[in-house]
Tab-separated table of C-alpha atoms and ligand atoms in Angstrom:
chain	number	residue	atom	x	y	z
A	1	MET	CA	9.613	52.108	-109.700
A	2	GLU	CA	7.353	51.813	-107.138
A	3	LYS	CA	4.421	53.511	-108.782
A	4	LYS	CA	5.149	51.816	-111.540
A	5	LEU	CA	4.788	48.552	-109.577
A	6	ILE	CA	1.357	49.725	-108.119
A	7	PHE	CA	-0.124	50.693	-111.890
A	8	ILE	CA	0.833	46.854	-113.076
A	9	SER	CA	-0.517	45.521	-109.897
A	10	ILE	CA	-3.855	47.901	-109.544
A	11	PHE	CA	-4.237	46.658	-114.073
A	12	SER	CA	-3.683	43.003	-112.709
A	13	LEU	CA	-6.371	43.372	-110.153
A	14	CYS	CA	-8.986	44.780	-112.535
A	15	CYS	CA	-8.907	41.927	-115.122
A	16	ALA	CA	-8.614	39.641	-112.164
A	17	VAL	CA	-12.288	41.250	-112.030
A	18	ALA	CA	-13.392	40.812	-115.557
A	19	VAL	CA	-12.364	37.905	-115.539
A	20	PHE	CA	-14.471	36.465	-112.495
A	21	ALA	CA	-17.000	38.220	-113.262
A	22	GLY	CA	-18.032	36.499	-116.625
A	23	SER	CA	-17.587	33.212	-115.311
A	24	GLU	CA	-20.085	30.881	-113.240
A	25	VAL	CA	-19.625	28.806	-110.185
A	26	LYS	CA	-16.043	27.753	-109.984
A	27	ASP	CA	-15.648	23.968	-109.963
A	28	VAL	CA	-13.761	23.905	-107.030
A	29	ILE	CA	-15.909	25.511	-104.602
A	30	ASN	CA	-14.243	26.793	-101.380
A	31	MET	CA	-16.422	26.566	-98.913
A	32	ASP	CA	-15.784	29.618	-96.747
A	33	ASN	CA	-19.360	30.760	-96.043
A	34	LYS	CA	-19.027	35.017	-95.105
A	35	ALA	CA	-22.230	34.408	-92.761
A	36	TYR	CA	-19.388	32.617	-90.132
A	37	ALA	CA	-18.181	35.491	-88.628
A	38	LYS	CA	-14.716	33.431	-87.770
A	39	HIS	CA	-14.566	29.495	-89.121
A	40	LYS	CA	-13.963	27.600	-86.345
A	41	LYS	CA	-12.953	24.340	-88.124
A	42	SER	CA	-10.099	24.575	-91.662
A	43	ILE	CA	-11.731	26.436	-94.574
A	44	VAL	CA	-12.983	22.696	-96.799
A	45	VAL	CA	-12.661	22.693	-100.339
A	46	PHE	CA	-15.626	20.509	-102.137
A	47	PRO	CA	-14.561	19.796	-106.454
A	48	HIS	CA	-18.111	20.714	-107.661
A	49	LYS	CA	-17.498	19.516	-111.284
A	50	LYS	CA	-16.014	16.417	-109.803
A	51	HIS	CA	-19.000	15.704	-108.393
A	52	ILE	CA	-21.295	16.402	-111.638
A	53	GLU	CA	-18.995	15.111	-114.281
A	54	ASP	CA	-16.621	12.721	-113.054
A	55	PHE	CA	-19.330	11.195	-109.900
A	56	LYS	CA	-22.582	11.389	-112.167
A	57	ILE	CA	-24.467	13.130	-109.790
A	58	ASN	CA	-27.293	15.198	-110.513
A	59	CYS	CA	-27.913	18.680	-109.486
A	60	GLY	CA	-31.186	17.595	-107.578
A	61	GLY	CA	-28.528	15.108	-105.645
A	62	CYS	CA	-27.738	18.284	-103.205
A	63	HIS	CA	-29.854	21.258	-104.862
A	64	HIS	CA	-33.892	21.543	-103.991
A	65	ASP	CA	-36.475	24.373	-103.727
A	66	LYS	CA	-38.024	25.560	-100.483
A	67	ASP	CA	-40.654	22.496	-100.677
A	68	LYS	CA	-37.277	19.990	-100.423
A	69	LYS	CA	-37.902	19.118	-104.298
A	70	PRO	CA	-34.877	18.563	-105.301
A	71	LEU	CA	-34.321	20.955	-108.227
A	72	ASN	CA	-32.988	18.150	-111.018
A	73	ASN	CA	-33.056	19.942	-114.362
A	74	LEU	CA	-30.605	23.408	-113.004
A	75	LYS	CA	-28.179	24.664	-115.618
A	76	MET	CA	-25.276	25.910	-114.883
A	77	GLY	CA	-25.243	29.986	-115.281
A	78	ASP	CA	-29.209	29.167	-113.344
A	79	ASP	CA	-29.552	31.890	-110.266
A	80	VAL	CA	-29.229	29.548	-107.321
A	81	GLN	CA	-29.548	29.847	-104.614
A	82	ASN	CA	-27.384	29.460	-101.347
A	83	CYS	CA	-27.894	27.032	-98.365
A	84	ILE	CA	-27.724	29.074	-96.569
A	85	GLU	CA	-30.727	31.586	-97.702
A	86	CYS	CA	-32.469	28.785	-95.861
A	87	HIS	CA	-30.930	25.962	-93.280
A	88	LYS	CA	-29.748	29.677	-91.651
A	89	LYS	CA	-27.800	29.625	-88.959
A	90	ALA	CA	-24.722	30.129	-88.899
A	91	GLY	CA	-22.816	27.355	-87.301
A	92	MET	CA	-23.128	23.802	-85.977
A	93	ILE	CA	-25.368	22.462	-83.695
A	94	LYS	CA	-24.289	19.469	-81.624
A	95	GLY	CA	-23.513	17.871	-78.477
A	96	LYS	CA	-26.201	19.020	-75.182
A	97	ALA	CA	-27.139	22.065	-76.822
A	98	ALA	CA	-28.614	19.960	-79.340
A	99	LYS	CA	-30.538	17.145	-77.485
A	100	GLY	CA	-33.880	17.471	-77.706
A	101	LEU	CA	-34.144	19.031	-81.681
A	102	THR	CA	-35.689	17.148	-84.317
A	103	ASP	CA	-33.545	17.083	-87.298
A	104	VAL	CA	-35.323	19.786	-89.107
A	105	GLN	CA	-34.405	21.729	-85.863
A	106	LYS	CA	-31.004	20.926	-86.260
A	107	ARG	CA	-30.866	21.420	-90.394
A	108	GLU	CA	-31.969	25.694	-89.291
A	109	TYR	CA	-28.251	25.223	-88.705
A	110	HIS	CA	-26.111	25.932	-91.763
A	111	ALA	CA	-23.069	23.042	-91.516
A	112	ASN	CA	-25.428	21.017	-89.912
A	113	ALA	CA	-27.640	21.119	-93.177
A	114	ILE	CA	-24.427	20.588	-95.445
A	115	HIS	CA	-22.989	17.710	-93.010
A	116	ASP	CA	-26.352	15.953	-93.367
A	117	SER	CA	-26.322	16.336	-97.256
A	118	CYS	CA	-22.055	15.068	-98.228
A	119	LYS	CA	-21.826	12.306	-95.268
A	120	PRO	CA	-24.126	10.145	-96.837
A	121	CYS	CA	-24.090	10.311	-100.377
A	122	HIS	CA	-20.759	9.544	-99.170
A	123	LYS	CA	-20.927	6.281	-96.666
A	124	LYS	CA	-23.239	5.175	-99.197
A	125	ASN	CA	-21.075	5.268	-102.046
A	126	ASN	CA	-17.911	4.117	-99.627
A	127	LYS	CA	-20.113	1.256	-98.313
A	128	GLU	CA	-21.038	0.694	-102.152
A	129	LYS	CA	-17.569	-0.320	-103.232
A	130	GLY	CA	-16.535	-1.781	-100.430
A	131	LEU	CA	-13.585	0.993	-99.183
A	132	ASP	CA	-12.353	1.245	-96.166
A	133	LYS	CA	-12.950	4.765	-94.553
A	134	LYS	CA	-9.407	5.497	-94.405
A	135	ASP	CA	-9.114	4.060	-98.397
A	136	PRO	CA	-7.159	7.224	-99.683
A	137	ALA	CA	-9.901	6.197	-102.813
A	138	ALA	CA	-12.586	6.305	-100.274
A	139	ALA	CA	-14.972	9.770	-100.146
A	140	PRO	CA	-14.498	11.948	-96.827
A	141	THR	CA	-16.758	11.202	-94.387
A	142	SER	CA	-14.376	12.280	-91.801
A	143	CYS	CA	-14.018	15.731	-89.764
A	144	VAL	CA	-10.495	15.985	-91.176
A	145	GLN	CA	-10.778	14.801	-94.226
A	146	CYS	CA	-12.443	17.189	-95.821
A	147	HIS	CA	-11.349	20.091	-92.520
A	148	PRO	CA	-7.259	19.608	-92.951
A	149	LYS	CA	-5.654	20.044	-90.351
A	150	LYS	CA	-4.408	24.079	-90.173
A	151	GLY	CA	-0.588	25.262	-91.484
A	152	LYS	CA	-0.734	21.586	-93.447
B	1	HEC	C1	-22.527	17.212	-104.402
B	1	HEC	C2	-23.312	17.952	-104.140
B	1	HEC	C3	-23.499	18.992	-105.776
B	1	HEC	C4	-23.797	18.887	-107.107
B	1	HEC	C5	-24.224	17.805	-106.820
B	1	HEC	C6	-24.574	20.469	-107.641
B	1	HEC	N1	-23.991	20.836	-106.954
B	1	HEC	FE1	-24.274	23.105	-107.555
B	1	HEC	N2	-23.762	23.333	-105.285
B	1	HEC	C7	-23.213	22.619	-104.173
B	1	HEC	C8	-22.848	23.527	-103.298
B	1	HEC	C9	-22.873	22.681	-101.551
B	1	HEC	C10	-22.210	24.826	-103.575
B	1	HEC	C11	-22.461	25.621	-102.744
B	1	HEC	C12	-23.651	25.840	-101.801
B	1	HEC	C13	-23.720	27.447	-100.786
B	1	HEC	O1	-22.426	27.663	-100.537
B	1	HEC	O2	-24.166	27.843	-100.406
B	1	HEC	C14	-22.902	24.540	-104.716
B	1	HEC	C15	-22.541	26.608	-105.456
B	1	HEC	C16	-23.995	26.009	-106.922
B	1	HEC	C17	-24.122	27.080	-107.175
B	1	HEC	C18	-23.485	28.688	-107.122
B	1	HEC	C19	-23.909	29.394	-106.175
B	1	HEC	C20	-23.673	30.302	-105.877
B	1	HEC	O3	-24.296	31.648	-106.435
B	1	HEC	O4	-22.810	30.657	-104.973
B	1	HEC	C21	-24.460	26.518	-108.303
B	1	HEC	C22	-24.759	27.436	-110.039
B	1	HEC	C23	-24.794	25.930	-108.804
B	1	HEC	N3	-24.059	25.157	-107.535
B	1	HEC	C24	-25.031	24.580	-109.997
B	1	HEC	C25	-25.876	22.997	-109.364
B	1	HEC	C26	-25.961	22.908	-111.177
B	1	HEC	C27	-26.295	23.451	-112.350
B	1	HEC	C28	-25.370	21.928	-110.916
B	1	HEC	C29	-26.644	19.905	-112.139
B	1	HEC	C30	-25.022	20.201	-113.067
B	1	HEC	C31	-24.497	21.448	-109.087
B	1	HEC	N4	-25.097	22.828	-109.089
B	1	HEC	C32	-25.021	19.997	-108.848
B	1	HEC	C33	-23.749	21.289	-103.541
B	1	HEC	C34	-23.323	20.646	-105.361
B	2	HEC	C1	-35.430	27.543	-100.422
B	2	HEC	C2	-35.228	26.891	-99.371
B	2	HEC	C3	-34.248	25.714	-98.915
B	2	HEC	C4	-32.617	25.973	-99.996
B	2	HEC	C5	-31.921	26.820	-100.488
B	2	HEC	C6	-31.916	25.089	-99.498
B	2	HEC	N1	-32.223	23.744	-98.961
B	2	HEC	FE1	-32.347	22.532	-97.817
B	2	HEC	N2	-33.409	21.789	-97.599
B	2	HEC	C7	-34.939	23.012	-96.653
B	2	HEC	C8	-36.106	22.670	-96.811
B	2	HEC	C9	-37.385	22.913	-96.271
B	2	HEC	C10	-36.113	21.474	-96.374
B	2	HEC	C11	-36.880	20.449	-95.810
B	2	HEC	C12	-36.575	20.869	-94.154
B	2	HEC	C13	-35.424	19.548	-93.720
B	2	HEC	O1	-35.511	18.270	-93.309
B	2	HEC	O2	-34.502	20.222	-92.667
B	2	HEC	C14	-34.562	21.419	-96.180
B	2	HEC	C15	-34.002	19.506	-96.538
B	2	HEC	C16	-32.525	19.297	-96.068
B	2	HEC	C17	-31.802	18.630	-95.847
B	2	HEC	C18	-32.197	17.221	-95.630
B	2	HEC	C19	-33.107	15.605	-96.557
B	2	HEC	C20	-33.161	15.364	-96.556
B	2	HEC	O3	-34.086	14.129	-97.549
B	2	HEC	O4	-34.559	14.661	-95.626
B	2	HEC	C21	-30.635	18.475	-96.551
B	2	HEC	C22	-29.455	17.409	-96.109
B	2	HEC	C23	-30.239	19.617	-96.816
B	2	HEC	N3	-31.527	20.296	-96.747
B	2	HEC	C24	-29.160	20.023	-97.289
B	2	HEC	C25	-29.092	21.158	-98.111
B	2	HEC	C26	-27.589	21.577	-98.784
B	2	HEC	C27	-26.720	21.100	-98.900
B	2	HEC	C28	-28.592	23.206	-99.735
B	2	HEC	C29	-27.322	23.581	-100.827
B	2	HEC	C30	-26.577	23.015	-101.756
B	2	HEC	C31	-29.599	22.904	-99.431
B	2	HEC	N4	-30.124	22.288	-98.135
B	2	HEC	C32	-30.351	24.268	-99.477
B	2	HEC	C33	-34.854	23.798	-97.932
B	2	HEC	C34	-33.470	24.114	-98.900
B	3	HEC	C1	-25.231	12.766	-103.752
B	3	HEC	C2	-23.357	12.898	-103.627
B	3	HEC	C3	-22.581	13.455	-102.974
B	3	HEC	C4	-22.891	13.770	-101.832
B	3	HEC	C5	-24.868	15.164	-102.018
B	3	HEC	C6	-22.199	14.913	-101.486
B	3	HEC	N1	-20.696	14.511	-102.334
B	3	HEC	FE1	-18.752	14.580	-102.445
B	3	HEC	N2	-18.099	11.971	-103.171
B	3	HEC	C7	-18.629	12.028	-103.812
B	3	HEC	C8	-18.559	10.666	-104.923
B	3	HEC	C9	-18.685	9.201	-105.092
B	3	HEC	C10	-17.217	10.716	-104.632
B	3	HEC	C11	-16.062	10.124	-105.212
B	3	HEC	C12	-15.791	9.384	-104.167
B	3	HEC	C13	-15.316	8.190	-104.928
B	3	HEC	O1	-13.820	7.868	-106.021
B	3	HEC	O2	-15.405	6.260	-104.809
B	3	HEC	C14	-17.081	12.231	-103.243
B	3	HEC	C15	-15.854	12.518	-103.252
B	3	HEC	C16	-15.502	14.064	-102.605
B	3	HEC	C17	-14.664	14.319	-102.283
B	3	HEC	C18	-13.283	13.393	-102.372
B	3	HEC	C19	-12.888	14.181	-103.634
B	3	HEC	C20	-11.322	13.143	-105.045
B	3	HEC	O3	-11.227	13.846	-105.473
B	3	HEC	O4	-11.410	12.282	-104.242
B	3	HEC	C21	-14.173	15.537	-101.743
B	3	HEC	C22	-13.388	16.579	-101.396
B	3	HEC	C23	-15.918	15.799	-101.577
B	3	HEC	N3	-16.719	14.581	-102.379
B	3	HEC	C24	-16.799	16.918	-100.873
B	3	HEC	C25	-17.817	16.790	-100.544
B	3	HEC	C26	-18.681	18.001	-99.753
B	3	HEC	C27	-17.953	19.131	-99.260
B	3	HEC	C28	-19.806	17.609	-99.536
B	3	HEC	C29	-21.161	17.807	-99.131
B	3	HEC	C30	-21.160	19.883	-99.783
B	3	HEC	C31	-20.538	16.528	-100.898
B	3	HEC	N4	-18.574	16.263	-100.892
B	3	HEC	C32	-21.803	16.558	-101.116
B	3	HEC	C33	-20.684	12.283	-103.696
B	3	HEC	C34	-21.510	12.937	-102.961
B	4	HEC	C1	-17.490	15.669	-96.902
B	4	HEC	C2	-17.159	16.895	-96.175
B	4	HEC	C3	-17.046	16.903	-93.952
B	4	HEC	C4	-16.704	16.524	-93.179
B	4	HEC	C5	-17.142	14.952	-92.910
B	4	HEC	C6	-17.027	16.315	-92.352
B	4	HEC	N1	-17.307	18.342	-92.775
B	4	HEC	FE1	-17.489	20.194	-90.882
B	4	HEC	N2	-18.000	21.159	-92.637
B	4	HEC	C7	-18.343	20.480	-94.100
B	4	HEC	C8	-18.647	22.577	-94.283
B	4	HEC	C9	-18.489	22.120	-96.698
B	4	HEC	C10	-18.967	22.789	-94.054
B	4	HEC	C11	-19.479	24.461	-94.949
B	4	HEC	C12	-18.848	25.282	-93.926
B	4	HEC	C13	-18.878	26.928	-95.143
B	4	HEC	O1	-20.107	26.655	-95.828
B	4	HEC	O2	-18.779	27.720	-94.870
B	4	HEC	C14	-18.358	22.108	-92.738
B	4	HEC	C15	-18.840	23.540	-91.896
B	4	HEC	C16	-19.238	22.772	-90.259
B	4	HEC	C17	-18.430	23.784	-89.330
B	4	HEC	C18	-18.927	25.431	-89.198
B	4	HEC	C19	-18.228	26.256	-89.679
B	4	HEC	C20	-16.635	26.663	-88.425
B	4	HEC	O3	-15.490	25.744	-89.018
B	4	HEC	O4	-16.906	26.871	-87.788
B	4	HEC	C21	-18.257	22.965	-88.129
B	4	HEC	C22	-18.043	23.550	-86.198
B	4	HEC	C23	-17.465	22.261	-88.832
B	4	HEC	N3	-18.215	21.500	-90.710
B	4	HEC	C24	-17.036	20.684	-87.999
B	4	HEC	C25	-17.385	19.637	-88.251
B	4	HEC	C26	-17.098	18.750	-87.857
B	4	HEC	C27	-16.354	18.829	-85.911
B	4	HEC	C28	-16.584	17.065	-88.020
B	4	HEC	C29	-16.855	16.143	-88.214
B	4	HEC	C30	-17.697	15.269	-86.996
B	4	HEC	C31	-17.571	17.585	-90.016
B	4	HEC	N4	-17.459	18.720	-89.687
B	4	HEC	C32	-17.147	16.409	-91.171
B	4	HEC	C33	-17.711	19.475	-94.102
B	4	HEC	C34	-17.422	18.251	-94.077
């Protein structure tokens, strides 16, 4: 009986791997970058597909090349570089440690680059639509809206 269960588990695992290997970008990306030894904040759930299809944002609104040139002609299935390949330091720099650093130096830190991408666009969107940042319909701008409290 036990053996049969183990067999079934292994079998389902193989199926799952096979399915994932064939697919491209996930519709929703769990932002759990493996370069971090440990995340201080809870893992952000990023609805990638929604941004493209519902919010109608060009690929180049978020993806760019080594010269910061927007990659507007990307297609799903293209080999897209991860942010951390250029914004290399896993972590966030702020407060005293960040004093005197230019924005570009701060964006050497992965989380700073990510935040500098997500937050300004969300703020602009909310302002344009006249949404208070606490409105459930507003794009998330506060820490807890993106990094929900653990244990919930
Ligand atoms: C609102 C911002 C945003 C938009 C718009 C966007 N992306 Fe992304 N995309 C991301 C982020 C953030 C990641 C995660 C990258 C990371 O973790 O380094 C990602 C990941 C990806 C990946 C997976 C990379 C990998 O191998 O892990 C692909 C492929 C991709 N995007 C393609 C596209 C294409 C094609 C478009 C346009 C049709 C697009 N993206 C539009 C932000 C965006
Ligand atoms: C191929 C290298 C490369 C990749 C991959 C890359 N960046 Fe950048 N990024 C740069 C360079 C170079 C700059 C210009 C220096 C700066 O402003 O920090 C830049 C600038 C930025 C800026 C400032 C934009 C502005 O208008 O001033 C943000 C925000 C940013 N990157 C976020 C991201 C995010 C988020 C990803 C992944 C979806 C990403 N980057 C992927 C190289 C890259
Ligand atoms: C270029 C603009 C832009 C960028 C960059 C962007 N977003 Fe958004 N995001 C939006 C818009 C527009 C909405 C929809 C707000 C609304 O419905 O009014 C949104 C909504 C969201 C929502 C709520 C989704 C929902 O179902 O209501 C999440 C979560 C989110 N964004 C995460 C992120 C994260 C994480 C990043 C950075 C990796 C990011 N976004 C980058 C434009 C952007
Ligand atoms: C728009 C969504 C968004 C908002 C708002 C936001 N973050 Fe993040 N944050 C992210 C994403 C996405 C990452 C990247 C995580 C990854 O790729 O592993 C991140 C990464 C981080 C990291 C590095 C990873 C870790 O957990 O140690 C820290 C620290 C962090 N954020 C703190 C904050 C703080 C503090 C605030 C409020 C001042 C904040 N964030 C607001 C989306 C957001």
